Short mmCIF file of C-alpha atoms in Angstrom, two decimals:
data_model
loop_
_atom_site.label_atom_id
_atom_site.label_comp_id
_atom_site.label_asym_id
_atom_site.label_seq_id
_atom_site.Cartn_x
_atom_site.Cartn_y
_atom_site.Cartn_z
CA GLY Z 283 11.71 -11.86 -25.53
CA CYS Z 284 12.38 -8.13 -25.76
CA THR Z 285 15.09 -6.87 -28.17
CA ARG Z 286 15.97 -3.37 -26.81
CA ARG Z 287 19.35 -2.12 -28.06
CA HIS Z 288 21.45 0.64 -26.43
CA THR Z 289 25.05 1.77 -27.07
CA LEU Z 290 26.46 0.59 -23.88
CA GLY Z 291 29.04 -1.87 -25.09
CA ASP Z 292 28.84 -5.43 -26.18
CA GLY Z 293 28.36 -6.95 -22.83
CA ALA Z 294 25.55 -4.47 -21.76
CA GLU Z 295 23.86 -4.91 -25.18
CA LYS Z 296 23.41 -8.54 -24.67
CA LEU Z 297 21.54 -8.02 -21.55
CA PHE Z 298 18.71 -6.68 -23.55
CA PHE Z 299 18.18 -9.81 -25.54
CA GLY Z 300 15.97 -11.65 -23.08
CA THR Z 301 17.92 -12.08 -19.64
CA TRP Z 302 21.50 -11.55 -18.45
CA ASN Z 303 21.93 -15.26 -17.50
CA THR Z 304 19.82 -18.38 -17.93
CA CYS Z 305 16.71 -17.89 -15.93
CA THR Z 306 14.25 -20.55 -15.15
CA GLU Z 307 11.67 -18.44 -13.45
CA ALA Z 308 8.89 -16.69 -15.21
CA PRO Z 309 7.98 -13.01 -14.65
CA THR Z 310 5.46 -11.45 -12.34
CA MET Z 311 4.51 -7.82 -11.58
CA ALA Z 312 5.19 -8.22 -7.96
CA SER Z 313 8.49 -8.85 -6.11
CA GLU Z 314 6.80 -11.26 -3.82
CA ALA Z 315 4.11 -13.64 -5.03
CA PRO Z 316 0.89 -13.78 -2.97
CA PRO Z 317 0.46 -16.95 -0.89
CA GLU Z 318 -2.43 -18.11 -3.22
CA GLU Z 319 -0.19 -18.05 -6.16
CA THR Z 320 2.67 -19.88 -4.45
CA ALA Z 321 0.31 -22.67 -3.30
CA LEU Z 322 -1.41 -22.86 -6.65
CA LEU Z 323 1.80 -23.31 -8.67
CA THR Z 324 3.10 -25.85 -6.26
CA ALA Z 325 -0.07 -27.84 -6.40
CA LEU Z 326 -0.21 -27.67 -10.21
CA GLY Z 327 3.54 -28.68 -10.44
CA SER Z 328 2.66 -32.19 -8.95
CA ALA Z 329 -0.68 -32.69 -10.74
CA ASP Z 330 -1.91 -32.64 -14.31
CA SER Z 331 -4.73 -30.30 -13.55
CA LEU Z 332 -6.76 -28.87 -10.79
CA LEU Z 333 -10.08 -27.07 -10.16
CA THR Z 334 -9.92 -23.71 -8.46
CA THR Z 335 -13.03 -24.49 -6.44
CA GLU Z 336 -11.60 -27.51 -4.99
CA PHE Z 337 -8.14 -25.85 -4.48
CA ALA Z 338 -9.67 -22.88 -2.68
CA ALA Z 339 -11.70 -25.11 -0.38
CA GLN Z 340 -8.79 -27.29 0.46
CA HIS Z 341 -6.42 -24.52 1.30
CA GLY Z 342 -8.98 -22.15 2.87
CA PHE Z 343 -8.49 -19.32 0.17
CA ASP Z 344 -11.02 -16.92 -1.19
CA HIS Z 345 -12.16 -18.44 -4.56
CA LYS Z 346 -12.33 -15.01 -6.12
CA ILE Z 347 -8.71 -14.31 -5.35
CA VAL Z 348 -7.71 -17.71 -6.70
CA CYS Z 349 -9.47 -16.85 -10.03
CA ASN Z 350 -7.72 -13.62 -10.26
CA VAL Z 351 -4.33 -15.12 -9.72
CA SER Z 352 -5.24 -17.73 -12.37
CA ARG Z 353 -6.01 -14.93 -14.84
CA SER Z 354 -2.72 -13.29 -14.08
CA LEU Z 355 -0.85 -16.44 -14.56
CA LEU Z 356 -2.61 -17.12 -17.82
CA ALA Z 357 -1.55 -13.69 -19.17
CA PHE Z 358 2.04 -14.80 -18.72
CA GLY Z 359 1.48 -18.25 -20.34
CA ILE Z 360 2.31 -20.07 -17.17
CA VAL Z 361 -1.06 -21.79 -17.00
CA ALA Z 362 -3.89 -22.78 -19.34
CA VAL Z 363 -7.27 -22.07 -18.20
CA GLU Z 364 -10.66 -23.65 -19.07
CA GLU Z 365 -13.59 -21.95 -17.71
CA ILE Z 366 -16.32 -24.12 -16.12
CA SER Z 367 -19.81 -22.88 -15.42
CA SER Z 368 -22.26 -24.60 -13.09
CA GLU Z 369 -25.70 -23.99 -11.87
CA SER Z 370 -26.93 -24.59 -8.38
CA TRP Z 371 -29.88 -23.87 -6.21
CA THR Z 372 -29.29 -21.42 -3.21
CA LEU Z 373 -31.59 -21.32 -0.13
CA SER Z 374 -32.90 -18.08 1.08
CA GLN Z 375 -32.57 -17.10 4.75
CA GLU Z 376 -36.16 -18.11 5.27
CA ALA Z 377 -35.57 -21.62 3.82
CA GLU Z 378 -32.59 -22.10 5.98
CA ALA Z 379 -34.77 -21.45 8.96
CA TYR Z 380 -37.28 -24.01 7.52
CA VAL Z 381 -34.39 -26.57 7.45
CA VAL Z 382 -33.88 -26.26 11.13
CA ASN Z 383 -37.42 -25.62 12.42
CA GLY Z 384 -39.61 -27.04 9.72
CA SER Z 385 -41.72 -25.34 7.00
CA ALA Z 386 -44.07 -22.58 8.02
CA GLU Z 387 -47.11 -24.81 7.32
CA ALA Z 388 -45.65 -27.59 9.57
CA GLN Z 389 -44.99 -25.20 12.33
CA LEU Z 390 -48.40 -23.82 12.28
CA PHE Z 391 -49.87 -27.39 12.15
CA ALA Z 392 -47.85 -28.25 15.22
CA ALA Z 393 -49.07 -25.21 17.04
CA VAL Z 394 -52.77 -26.01 16.47
CA PRO Z 395 -54.05 -28.11 19.39
CA GLU Z 396 -55.06 -31.69 18.67
CA GLU Z 397 -58.71 -32.63 18.78
CA GLY Z 398 -60.21 -32.05 22.19
CA GLY Z 399 -57.56 -29.54 23.11
CA PRO Z 400 -58.15 -25.86 23.86
CA ALA Z 401 -59.28 -23.93 20.73
CA MET Z 402 -56.94 -21.30 19.27
CA THR Z 403 -57.77 -18.30 17.10
CA LEU Z 404 -55.60 -17.23 14.21
CA ASP Z 405 -54.65 -14.10 16.22
CA GLU Z 406 -53.44 -16.38 19.03
CA LEU Z 407 -51.40 -18.50 16.63
CA LYS Z 408 -49.80 -15.30 15.21
CA GLN Z 409 -48.79 -14.26 18.71
CA LYS Z 410 -47.30 -17.63 19.28
CA LEU Z 411 -45.54 -18.12 15.97
CA GLY Z 412 -44.67 -14.61 14.86
CA GLY Z 413 -43.99 -13.89 11.24
CA VAL Z 414 -44.50 -17.58 9.99
CA ALA Z 415 -48.10 -17.64 10.94
CA ASP Z 416 -49.61 -15.99 7.89
CA VAL Z 417 -47.54 -18.03 5.40
CA GLY Z 418 -48.09 -21.22 7.38
CA PHE Z 419 -51.84 -20.63 7.62
CA LYS Z 420 -52.16 -20.06 3.87
CA GLN Z 421 -50.04 -23.00 2.90
CA ALA Z 422 -51.76 -25.32 5.44
CA MET Z 423 -55.12 -24.27 4.25
CA GLN Z 424 -54.18 -25.20 0.67
CA GLN Z 425 -52.79 -28.53 1.91
CA LYS Z 426 -56.20 -29.06 3.71
CA TRP Z 427 -54.30 -29.79 6.88
CA ILE Z 428 -56.39 -27.34 8.93
CA ALA Z 429 -59.83 -25.50 8.89
CA THR Z 430 -61.58 -22.69 10.62
CA GLN Z 431 -64.79 -23.05 12.56
CA LYS Z 432 -66.97 -20.82 14.74
CA ALA Z 433 -68.77 -21.87 17.94
CA ASP Z 434 -71.36 -19.09 17.50
CA LYS Z 435 -71.85 -15.94 15.55
CA THR Z 436 -70.36 -13.55 18.13
CA SER Z 437 -67.02 -15.41 18.90
CA PRO Z 438 -64.08 -15.31 16.53
CA PRO Z 439 -63.22 -18.32 14.36
CA THR Z 440 -60.85 -20.92 15.69
CA VAL Z 441 -58.31 -23.05 13.80
CA VAL Z 442 -58.55 -26.80 14.04
CA ARG Z 443 -56.68 -29.71 12.58
CA LYS Z 444 -58.44 -31.70 9.77
CA VAL Z 445 -55.77 -34.60 9.64
CA ALA Z 446 -54.04 -36.38 12.46
CA ASP Z 447 -50.54 -36.36 11.04
CA ILE Z 448 -48.59 -34.78 8.27
CA VAL Z 449 -45.34 -35.12 6.34
CA ASP Z 450 -43.21 -32.00 6.02
CA SER Z 451 -42.14 -32.55 2.28
CA VAL Z 452 -40.98 -28.79 2.03
CA GLN Z 453 -38.43 -29.21 4.80
CA ALA Z 454 -37.23 -32.57 3.19
CA GLN Z 455 -36.93 -30.99 -0.18
CA LEU Z 456 -35.00 -28.01 1.20
CA VAL Z 457 -32.60 -30.47 3.00
CA GLN Z 458 -32.07 -32.42 -0.30
CA ILE Z 459 -31.28 -29.11 -2.12
CA GLN Z 460 -28.85 -28.09 0.56
CA ALA Z 461 -27.04 -31.34 0.16
CA GLY Z 462 -26.79 -30.62 -3.59
CA GLU Z 463 -29.16 -33.28 -4.77
CA GLU Z 464 -31.19 -32.95 -7.95
CA LEU Z 465 -34.96 -32.56 -7.73
CA ASP Z 466 -37.82 -32.53 -10.07
CA LYS Z 467 -38.41 -29.38 -11.93
CA SER Z 468 -42.01 -29.12 -10.70
CA ILE Z 469 -40.66 -29.15 -7.16
CA THR Z 470 -38.01 -26.55 -7.70
CA ASP Z 471 -40.51 -24.37 -9.56
CA ALA Z 472 -42.79 -24.50 -6.54
CA LEU Z 473 -40.06 -23.67 -4.10
CA LYS Z 474 -38.74 -20.82 -6.32
CA LYS Z 475 -42.28 -19.31 -6.58
CA ARG Z 476 -42.32 -19.18 -2.80
CA LYS Z 477 -38.88 -17.51 -3.03
CA LEU Z 478 -37.30 -20.20 -0.88
CA ILE Z 479 -34.67 -20.93 -3.45
CA SER Z 480 -32.92 -19.10 -6.24
CA LEU Z 481 -30.82 -20.29 -9.11
CA SER Z 482 -27.08 -19.13 -8.82
CA VAL Z 483 -24.44 -19.65 -11.59
CA SER Z 484 -20.88 -20.22 -10.34
CA LYS Z 485 -17.82 -20.02 -12.47
CA SER Z 486 -14.71 -21.91 -11.81
CA PHE Z 487 -11.36 -22.61 -13.75
CA LYS Z 488 -9.74 -25.86 -14.65
CA LEU Z 489 -6.04 -25.19 -14.70
CA THR Z 490 -3.34 -27.07 -16.58
CA LYS Z 491 0.29 -26.29 -17.23
CA GLY Z 492 1.10 -23.63 -19.69
CA GLU Z 493 3.92 -23.37 -22.25
CA LYS Z 494 5.96 -21.21 -19.77
CA PHE Z 495 4.98 -23.17 -16.59
CA VAL Z 496 7.30 -22.68 -13.58
CA THR Z 497 6.71 -23.11 -9.92
CA LYS Z 498 7.80 -19.53 -9.04
CA ARG Z 499 7.95 -16.47 -11.19
CA VAL Z 500 10.03 -13.37 -10.58
CA ARG Z 501 9.53 -9.76 -11.44
CA GLU Z 502 10.40 -8.48 -14.92
CA ALA Z 503 12.65 -5.55 -15.31
CA THR Z 504 11.17 -2.75 -17.17
CA ASP Z 505 14.18 -0.23 -17.07
CA PHE Z 506 17.93 -0.67 -17.38
CA THR Z 507 19.47 0.84 -14.22
CA GLN Z 508 22.93 1.37 -12.78
CA ASP Z 509 22.38 -1.43 -10.25
CA MET Z 510 21.91 -3.80 -13.09
CA LEU Z 511 25.32 -2.81 -14.47
CA ASP Z 512 26.97 -3.09 -11.00
CA SER Z 513 25.57 -6.61 -10.52
CA PHE Z 514 26.35 -7.74 -14.22
CA GLY Z 515 27.94 -11.33 -14.11
CA LYS Z 516 26.98 -12.07 -10.56
CA GLY Z 517 24.08 -14.31 -11.20
CA ASP Z 518 21.38 -11.84 -10.33
CA ALA Z 519 19.70 -11.78 -13.61
CA ARG Z 520 16.06 -11.09 -14.52
CA PRO Z 521 14.10 -11.11 -17.90
CA PHE Z 522 13.00 -7.80 -19.35
CA LYS Z 523 9.41 -7.09 -19.88
CA ALA Z 524 8.46 -7.02 -23.63
CA TYR Z 525 6.95 -3.79 -24.87
CA ASN Z 526 3.32 -3.89 -26.10
CA TYR Z 527 3.27 -1.26 -28.87
CA ASN Z 528 -0.43 -1.72 -29.42
CA ALA Z 529 -1.48 -1.00 -25.91
CA GLN Z 530 -3.48 2.22 -25.37
CA GLY Z 531 -2.39 4.74 -22.92
CA PRO Z 532 -4.53 5.63 -19.92
CA LYS Z 533 -7.32 8.08 -20.63
CA ASN Z 534 -6.95 11.29 -18.80
CA ASP Z 535 -9.89 12.82 -17.02
CA THR Z 536 -9.97 16.19 -18.90
CA GLY Z 537 -12.53 18.81 -19.52
CA CYS Z 538 -14.31 18.57 -22.92
CA LEU Z 539 -15.90 21.21 -25.17
CA HIS Z 540 -19.49 20.98 -25.97
CA PRO Z 541 -20.21 20.93 -29.87
CA LEU Z 542 -22.12 24.35 -29.34
CA LEU Z 543 -19.06 25.88 -28.04
CA LYS Z 544 -16.95 24.43 -30.96
CA VAL Z 545 -19.35 25.79 -33.54
CA ARG Z 546 -19.60 29.05 -31.58
CA THR Z 547 -15.90 29.60 -31.82
CA GLN Z 548 -15.96 29.01 -35.49
CA PHE Z 549 -18.72 31.59 -36.06
CA ARG Z 550 -16.84 34.05 -33.81
CA GLU Z 551 -13.71 33.55 -35.84
CA ILE Z 552 -15.57 34.20 -39.00
CA PHE Z 553 -16.95 37.49 -37.62
CA LEU Z 554 -13.55 38.61 -36.45
CA GLU Z 555 -11.88 37.83 -39.72
CA MET Z 556 -14.50 40.01 -41.28
CA GLY Z 557 -13.60 42.90 -39.09
CA PHE Z 558 -16.55 42.75 -36.65
CA GLU Z 559 -16.63 43.87 -32.98
CA GLU Z 560 -18.35 41.65 -30.44
CA MET Z 561 -21.20 43.17 -28.48
CA PRO Z 562 -21.54 42.71 -24.63
CA THR Z 563 -24.31 40.15 -24.21
CA ASN Z 564 -24.19 39.46 -20.51
CA ASN Z 565 -27.68 40.95 -19.89
CA PHE Z 566 -30.16 38.01 -19.95
CA VAL Z 567 -32.79 40.18 -18.25
CA GLU Z 568 -33.96 43.09 -20.43
CA SER Z 569 -36.80 45.65 -20.28
CA SER Z 570 -39.59 45.52 -22.82
CA PHE Z 571 -38.46 48.93 -23.86
CA TRP Z 572 -35.12 47.79 -25.31
CA ASN Z 573 -36.37 44.29 -26.35
CA PHE Z 574 -39.47 45.63 -28.19
CA ASP Z 575 -40.24 49.33 -28.09
CA ALA Z 576 -36.84 50.54 -29.27
CA LEU Z 577 -37.19 48.17 -32.15
CA PHE Z 578 -40.35 49.75 -33.41
CA GLN Z 579 -42.46 46.68 -32.38
CA PRO Z 580 -45.92 47.74 -31.30
CA GLN Z 581 -47.19 46.99 -27.85
CA GLN Z 582 -50.03 44.86 -29.06
CA HIS Z 583 -47.84 42.64 -31.06
CA PRO Z 584 -48.33 38.86 -30.36
CA ALA Z 585 -44.75 38.28 -29.52
CA ARG Z 586 -45.29 40.55 -26.38
CA ASP Z 587 -47.88 38.11 -25.04
CA ALA Z 588 -47.13 36.02 -21.88
CA HIS Z 589 -47.51 32.74 -23.93
CA ASP Z 590 -44.62 33.93 -26.04
CA THR Z 591 -42.28 35.69 -23.66
CA PHE Z 592 -40.96 34.98 -20.09
CA PHE Z 593 -41.84 38.07 -18.02
CA LEU Z 594 -40.18 38.43 -14.61
CA LYS Z 595 -42.15 38.70 -11.25
CA ALA Z 596 -39.25 40.23 -9.31
CA PRO Z 597 -38.14 42.70 -10.22
CA ALA Z 598 -41.19 43.12 -12.46
CA LYS Z 599 -40.34 46.57 -13.74
CA ALA Z 600 -37.34 48.55 -14.97
CA THR Z 601 -37.02 52.08 -13.69
CA SER Z 602 -34.07 53.74 -15.53
CA PHE Z 603 -34.49 54.89 -19.20
CA PRO Z 604 -32.93 57.74 -21.24
CA GLU Z 605 -36.03 59.96 -21.01
CA GLY Z 606 -35.43 62.03 -24.16
CA TYR Z 607 -35.03 58.83 -26.25
CA LEU Z 608 -38.05 57.17 -24.60
CA GLN Z 609 -40.30 60.11 -25.53
CA ARG Z 610 -39.13 60.00 -29.14
CA VAL Z 611 -39.90 56.31 -29.36
CA LYS Z 612 -43.39 57.03 -27.82
CA THR Z 613 -44.10 59.67 -30.43
CA MET Z 614 -42.80 57.41 -33.33
CA HIS Z 615 -45.19 54.55 -32.10
CA GLU Z 616 -48.22 56.86 -31.54
CA SER Z 617 -48.22 59.29 -34.47
CA GLY Z 618 -45.01 58.50 -36.58
CA GLY Z 619 -42.91 61.40 -37.91
CA MET Z 620 -40.20 61.87 -40.41
CA GLY Z 621 -42.33 60.30 -43.28
CA SER Z 622 -43.83 57.54 -41.14
CA PHE Z 623 -47.47 57.30 -39.94
CA GLY Z 624 -46.52 55.30 -36.88
CA TYR Z 625 -48.93 52.71 -35.51
CA ASN Z 626 -51.63 55.26 -34.30
CA TYR Z 627 -52.27 53.80 -30.80
CA SER Z 628 -51.83 55.01 -27.33
CA TRP Z 629 -48.35 53.93 -26.17
CA LYS Z 630 -48.10 52.95 -22.40
CA ARG Z 631 -44.89 53.36 -20.42
CA SER Z 632 -46.09 50.63 -18.01
CA GLU Z 633 -45.77 48.07 -20.83
CA ALA Z 634 -42.21 49.30 -21.77
CA GLU Z 635 -41.18 49.01 -18.07
CA LYS Z 636 -41.96 45.27 -17.84
CA ASN Z 637 -38.88 43.22 -17.32
CA LEU Z 638 -38.46 39.88 -19.25
CA LEU Z 639 -35.86 37.36 -20.42
CA ARG Z 640 -34.65 38.68 -23.71
CA THR Z 641 -36.32 37.12 -26.63
CA HIS Z 642 -33.55 38.02 -29.15
CA THR Z 643 -30.01 39.58 -29.05
CA THR Z 644 -31.35 42.36 -31.22
CA ALA Z 645 -32.14 44.02 -27.85
CA VAL Z 646 -28.25 44.29 -27.27
CA SER Z 647 -28.02 45.66 -30.88
CA SER Z 648 -30.52 48.48 -30.04
CA ARG Z 649 -28.42 49.54 -27.01
CA MET Z 650 -25.32 49.51 -29.07
CA LEU Z 651 -26.82 51.52 -31.93
CA TYR Z 652 -28.30 54.08 -29.47
CA LYS Z 653 -24.87 54.50 -27.78
CA LEU Z 654 -23.14 54.87 -31.23
CA ALA Z 655 -25.58 57.56 -32.21
CA GLN Z 656 -25.02 59.43 -28.90
CA SER Z 657 -21.20 59.36 -29.11
CA GLY Z 658 -21.02 60.68 -32.69
CA PHE Z 659 -21.74 58.36 -35.49
CA GLN Z 660 -18.97 56.26 -36.94
CA PRO Z 661 -19.35 53.29 -39.32
CA ALA Z 662 -19.33 50.07 -37.24
CA LYS Z 663 -19.77 46.36 -37.53
CA TYR Z 664 -21.01 44.48 -34.54
CA PHE Z 665 -21.78 40.78 -33.91
CA SER Z 666 -23.07 38.75 -30.90
CA ILE Z 667 -23.57 35.06 -30.05
CA ASP Z 668 -25.49 34.36 -26.92
CA ARG Z 669 -28.57 32.72 -25.30
CA VAL Z 670 -32.12 34.00 -25.78
CA PHE Z 671 -35.46 32.85 -24.34
CA ARG Z 672 -38.82 32.04 -25.76
CA ASN Z 673 -41.96 30.57 -24.12
CA GLU Z 674 -42.33 27.73 -26.64
CA ALA Z 675 -43.53 24.28 -26.38
CA VAL Z 676 -40.51 21.82 -26.33
CA ASP Z 677 -40.16 19.28 -28.93
CA ARG Z 678 -37.32 17.72 -31.09
CA THR Z 679 -36.66 21.11 -32.87
CA HIS Z 680 -37.68 23.76 -30.30
CA LEU Z 681 -36.40 24.60 -26.82
CA ALA Z 682 -37.45 27.36 -24.45
CA GLU Z 683 -33.80 28.73 -24.50
CA PHE Z 684 -31.38 28.67 -27.44
CA HIS Z 685 -28.55 30.71 -28.87
CA GLN Z 686 -28.88 33.48 -31.45
CA ILE Z 687 -26.06 34.62 -33.87
CA GLU Z 688 -26.57 38.20 -35.00
CA GLY Z 689 -24.41 40.44 -37.28
CA VAL Z 690 -25.10 44.15 -37.73
CA VAL Z 691 -23.35 46.59 -40.11
CA CYS Z 692 -24.12 50.35 -39.96
CA ASP Z 693 -22.89 52.93 -42.56
CA ARG Z 694 -23.98 55.77 -44.77
CA GLY Z 695 -25.90 54.73 -47.84
CA MET Z 696 -26.25 51.10 -47.17
CA THR Z 697 -28.57 49.18 -49.57
CA LEU Z 698 -30.14 45.69 -49.99
CA GLY Z 699 -27.22 44.97 -52.33
CA ASN Z 700 -24.79 45.65 -49.53
CA LEU Z 701 -26.74 43.20 -47.38
CA ILE Z 702 -26.67 40.41 -50.02
CA GLY Z 703 -22.87 40.90 -50.63
CA VAL Z 704 -22.13 40.75 -46.91
CA LEU Z 705 -24.33 37.53 -46.53
CA GLN Z 706 -22.59 35.91 -49.39
CA GLN Z 707 -19.14 36.52 -47.88
CA PHE Z 708 -20.38 35.38 -44.40
CA PHE Z 709 -21.97 32.03 -45.63
CA LYS Z 710 -19.15 31.33 -48.15
CA ARG Z 711 -16.76 31.23 -44.99
CA MET Z 712 -19.22 28.66 -43.50
CA GLY Z 713 -18.85 26.50 -46.65
CA MET Z 714 -22.26 27.39 -48.28
CA PRO Z 715 -21.64 29.83 -51.10
CA LYS Z 716 -24.82 29.16 -52.79
CA LEU Z 717 -27.54 31.51 -51.42
CA ARG Z 718 -31.18 32.22 -52.14
CA PHE Z 719 -33.43 34.85 -50.64
CA LYS Z 720 -37.15 35.06 -50.06
CA PRO Z 721 -39.12 38.19 -49.10
CA ALA Z 722 -40.40 38.14 -45.47
CA PHE Z 723 -41.75 40.43 -42.76
CA ASN Z 724 -40.17 41.69 -39.57
CA PRO Z 725 -41.52 44.55 -37.38
CA TYR Z 726 -38.22 46.36 -37.24
CA THR Z 727 -36.68 45.69 -40.74
CA GLU Z 728 -37.80 46.69 -44.27
CA PRO Z 729 -37.04 45.16 -46.60
CA SER Z 730 -36.74 41.72 -44.85
CA MET Z 731 -35.44 38.45 -46.36
CA GLU Z 732 -35.46 34.85 -45.36
CA ILE Z 733 -31.92 33.23 -46.23
CA PHE Z 734 -31.64 29.84 -47.91
CA ALA Z 735 -28.37 27.99 -48.59
CA PHE Z 736 -27.48 24.82 -50.52
CA HIS Z 737 -26.05 22.41 -48.06
CA PRO Z 738 -23.60 20.16 -49.91
CA GLY Z 739 -23.71 17.59 -47.15
CA LEU Z 740 -27.48 17.33 -47.07
CA GLY Z 741 -27.75 17.83 -50.83
CA LYS Z 742 -30.72 20.25 -50.56
CA TRP Z 743 -31.61 23.84 -49.79
CA VAL Z 744 -32.19 24.70 -46.11
CA GLU Z 745 -33.34 27.88 -44.46
CA VAL Z 746 -30.39 29.30 -42.55
CA GLY Z 747 -31.55 32.68 -41.23
CA ASN Z 748 -33.31 35.92 -41.45
CA SER Z 749 -32.12 39.34 -42.59
CA GLY Z 750 -33.23 42.88 -43.41
CA ILE Z 751 -32.48 46.63 -43.17
CA PHE Z 752 -33.52 48.43 -39.95
CA ARG Z 753 -36.38 50.69 -40.40
CA PRO Z 754 -36.03 54.50 -40.14
CA GLU Z 755 -38.63 54.50 -37.38
CA MET Z 756 -36.16 52.54 -35.24
CA LEU Z 757 -32.95 54.42 -36.18
CA LEU Z 758 -34.14 58.06 -36.26
CA PRO Z 759 -35.28 58.31 -32.62
CA MET Z 760 -31.93 57.06 -31.60
CA GLY Z 761 -30.40 60.22 -33.12
CA MET Z 762 -28.81 58.42 -36.14
CA PRO Z 763 -28.21 60.75 -39.25
CA GLU Z 764 -30.95 60.30 -41.90
CA ASP Z 765 -28.40 58.91 -44.51
CA VAL Z 766 -27.37 56.06 -42.12
CA SER Z 767 -28.72 52.57 -42.78
CA VAL Z 768 -28.11 49.41 -40.82
CA ILE Z 769 -28.17 45.96 -42.29
CA ALA Z 770 -28.58 43.02 -39.95
CA TRP Z 771 -29.07 39.17 -40.08
CA GLY Z 772 -29.49 36.51 -37.59
CA LEU Z 773 -29.50 32.66 -37.27
CA SER Z 774 -29.62 30.21 -34.56
CA LEU Z 775 -26.48 28.36 -33.28
CA GLU Z 776 -28.31 25.16 -32.58
CA ARG Z 777 -29.34 24.34 -36.17
CA PRO Z 778 -26.16 24.42 -37.96
CA THR Z 779 -24.63 22.40 -35.03
CA MET Z 780 -27.17 19.83 -35.33
CA ILE Z 781 -26.60 19.55 -39.04
CA LEU Z 782 -22.80 19.40 -38.61
CA TYR Z 783 -22.94 16.68 -35.93
CA GLY Z 784 -25.87 14.66 -37.43
CA ILE Z 785 -28.21 15.33 -34.46
CA ASP Z 786 -31.98 15.18 -35.24
CA ASN Z 787 -33.21 16.01 -31.76
CA ILE Z 788 -32.21 19.32 -30.14
CA ARG Z 789 -32.81 17.80 -26.66
CA ASP Z 790 -29.91 15.46 -27.38
CA LEU Z 791 -27.64 18.59 -27.88
CA PHE Z 792 -28.73 20.90 -25.29
CA GLY Z 793 -30.21 20.38 -21.76
CA HIS Z 794 -30.26 17.59 -19.06
CA LYS Z 795 -30.76 14.64 -21.57
CA VAL Z 796 -27.46 15.30 -23.28
CA ASP Z 797 -25.18 12.12 -23.52
CA LEU Z 798 -21.93 12.94 -21.69
CA GLU Z 799 -20.09 10.55 -23.70
CA MET Z 800 -20.98 12.42 -26.91
CA ILE Z 801 -19.63 15.44 -25.33
CA LYS Z 802 -16.31 13.64 -24.72
CA THR Z 803 -15.91 12.15 -28.17
CA ASN Z 804 -17.39 14.58 -30.58
CA PRO Z 805 -15.05 15.50 -33.36
CA VAL Z 806 -13.37 18.91 -33.99
CA CYS Z 807 -15.55 21.44 -35.84
CA ARG Z 808 -14.05 23.22 -39.04
CA LEU Z 809 -16.67 25.39 -40.90
CA GLY Z 810 -15.98 25.91 -44.59
CA MET Z 811 -13.67 22.81 -44.96
#
C-alpha cells in the first residue's frame, strides 16, 4: 500500500496507510467497470480457470476487448495470465465461394456438355462462368478432366470432357479446413499455393485467480480531498493508488535544434567573445563581380566554370554596380597598378554581371570591406556563418550546399604573425590549441596557409581550415589606405559537427536523409570543454 504522510492529525494520517476502512474490493482506473470485466470476474470467481476465446464466444464479446481487460486485471494482480498461441488455416473469399459452389475446375467441368451434346468454345465457357473459367480451365486441364479439339482449321477449338465423372477433392478439403480438421502438409501446401488458404496465428489467454483476486474492483484514490475528510468514518473508504517513482513522464512534442545549429551557436559565441561583428549574409544570390572579380579572381579561373558554380537563368544578370569601383577592378585585372602586373587579359563586364548562387561568404566580406573603405576606414573585425553553394558531385563528404564560417580582421600594419596569433586564440577556444600551418595558394590571399589542428578526440592532426592575407590588388581598388592589411580565415561548419557527433556521412547530417530521431536526441554541444 501507499505510505503518504501529511500533517492533518492522527485520524487523517491513518487514512494514507492503505485505506480508510477494511475494503475487500481491488482498485480500477474507472468508476464503473465495463461489462466484459464484470462478466469475466464473475465467471472466474466460480471456476478455476477460463480461456478468453471460449469466454468471448459464450458471452458474445469482442475477443480483443476481453484480452485488453485481462491485461488490465493482470496489472493489478487480480488475475494471472498464461498466453496461448495457436495456428489455424483461414479460407480466402475465393475458397469460401468454392465451398458453396464447388471448385473452379469442378464448375468448369460441369459446364462442359457431355459427349454428344452441343460443343462449347472456351470463350463461351467464360461468358457462362465468368471469372472462374480461366482458373477452372487451367486446373481441369492439369487434372486431365477436359481437352480441346478442332473440327477444322477455320473453326475455333472446343472444350470436351475426357472423363465421365469427377470427384471435387478441393471442395472437400476446404470443407474439412473450415471445420478445423487437420490435413496432410502436401494438401495444405497445394491450397496455399493457389492462395485459397492462409495461415493465421491467434493468441488467447488462460486466466486464473491472482493474489488480489476479487469479483469487483473500485477506483483508487489519487488525491486527498475535502470530500474524503467530510465522509471520514462513514464507511465510504477507498484505497489509495501507490506512487511509481520509476515511471517516466510523458514526452512533450517540442521543437528540437539540429546539430548544425548547436555548433553554429558555439562558433558564434566564440566570435562575439573575441569582439567580432556579424556580417549580414541573407544574400544567397550574388553577382560574379562581388563573388569573383572584386576578390581579384580572374575571369578565366576554373572556379568560374558552370561545372563548379550554379549560374542563374532568371534573373541572369545584375545591373547595379558602383561604377567607379568597377572600373578600378577592371584596370587592376587587365594591367595591374600600384606595384602589380595584373593578369594581362581583356576583362569583360558581361562576365561580371552574371548572377550565381554564392560560392563562398567571402563575397559578403568584399561588400563589407568596400563599405568600410567608403565610409572612412576604421579597424574592424567581422565574421559570418551561412550557406554557400558549389556544383559538386554529392558523396559522403561533399554536398552541393554547405555552411562556411569566415573571420576577417582589418587594421593597419597587420602581418602573418597577427594572423597566426588570432588563429591560435580562435582554435584554442574550440578546444584545439595545437596548430600547424602549411603554405597554400588562393587567388585573393598572399601569403595563404592551410590550418591543421591536433584533435584530442581523434588522436591525430586534421585539416580544419584555410587562411591568408587579402592581396593589395583586392583592397586598393576599394579605396583602402595602403598601410591597411586584412587577415582572414574560413572553415566549414559541417566538418567539425560531423567530428563532434561521430557522423561519417554528411548526408546523415544535412539533407532529406537525416534521421529525425537523431535530431531529437543529439546531445548538447560545448566547444572547448
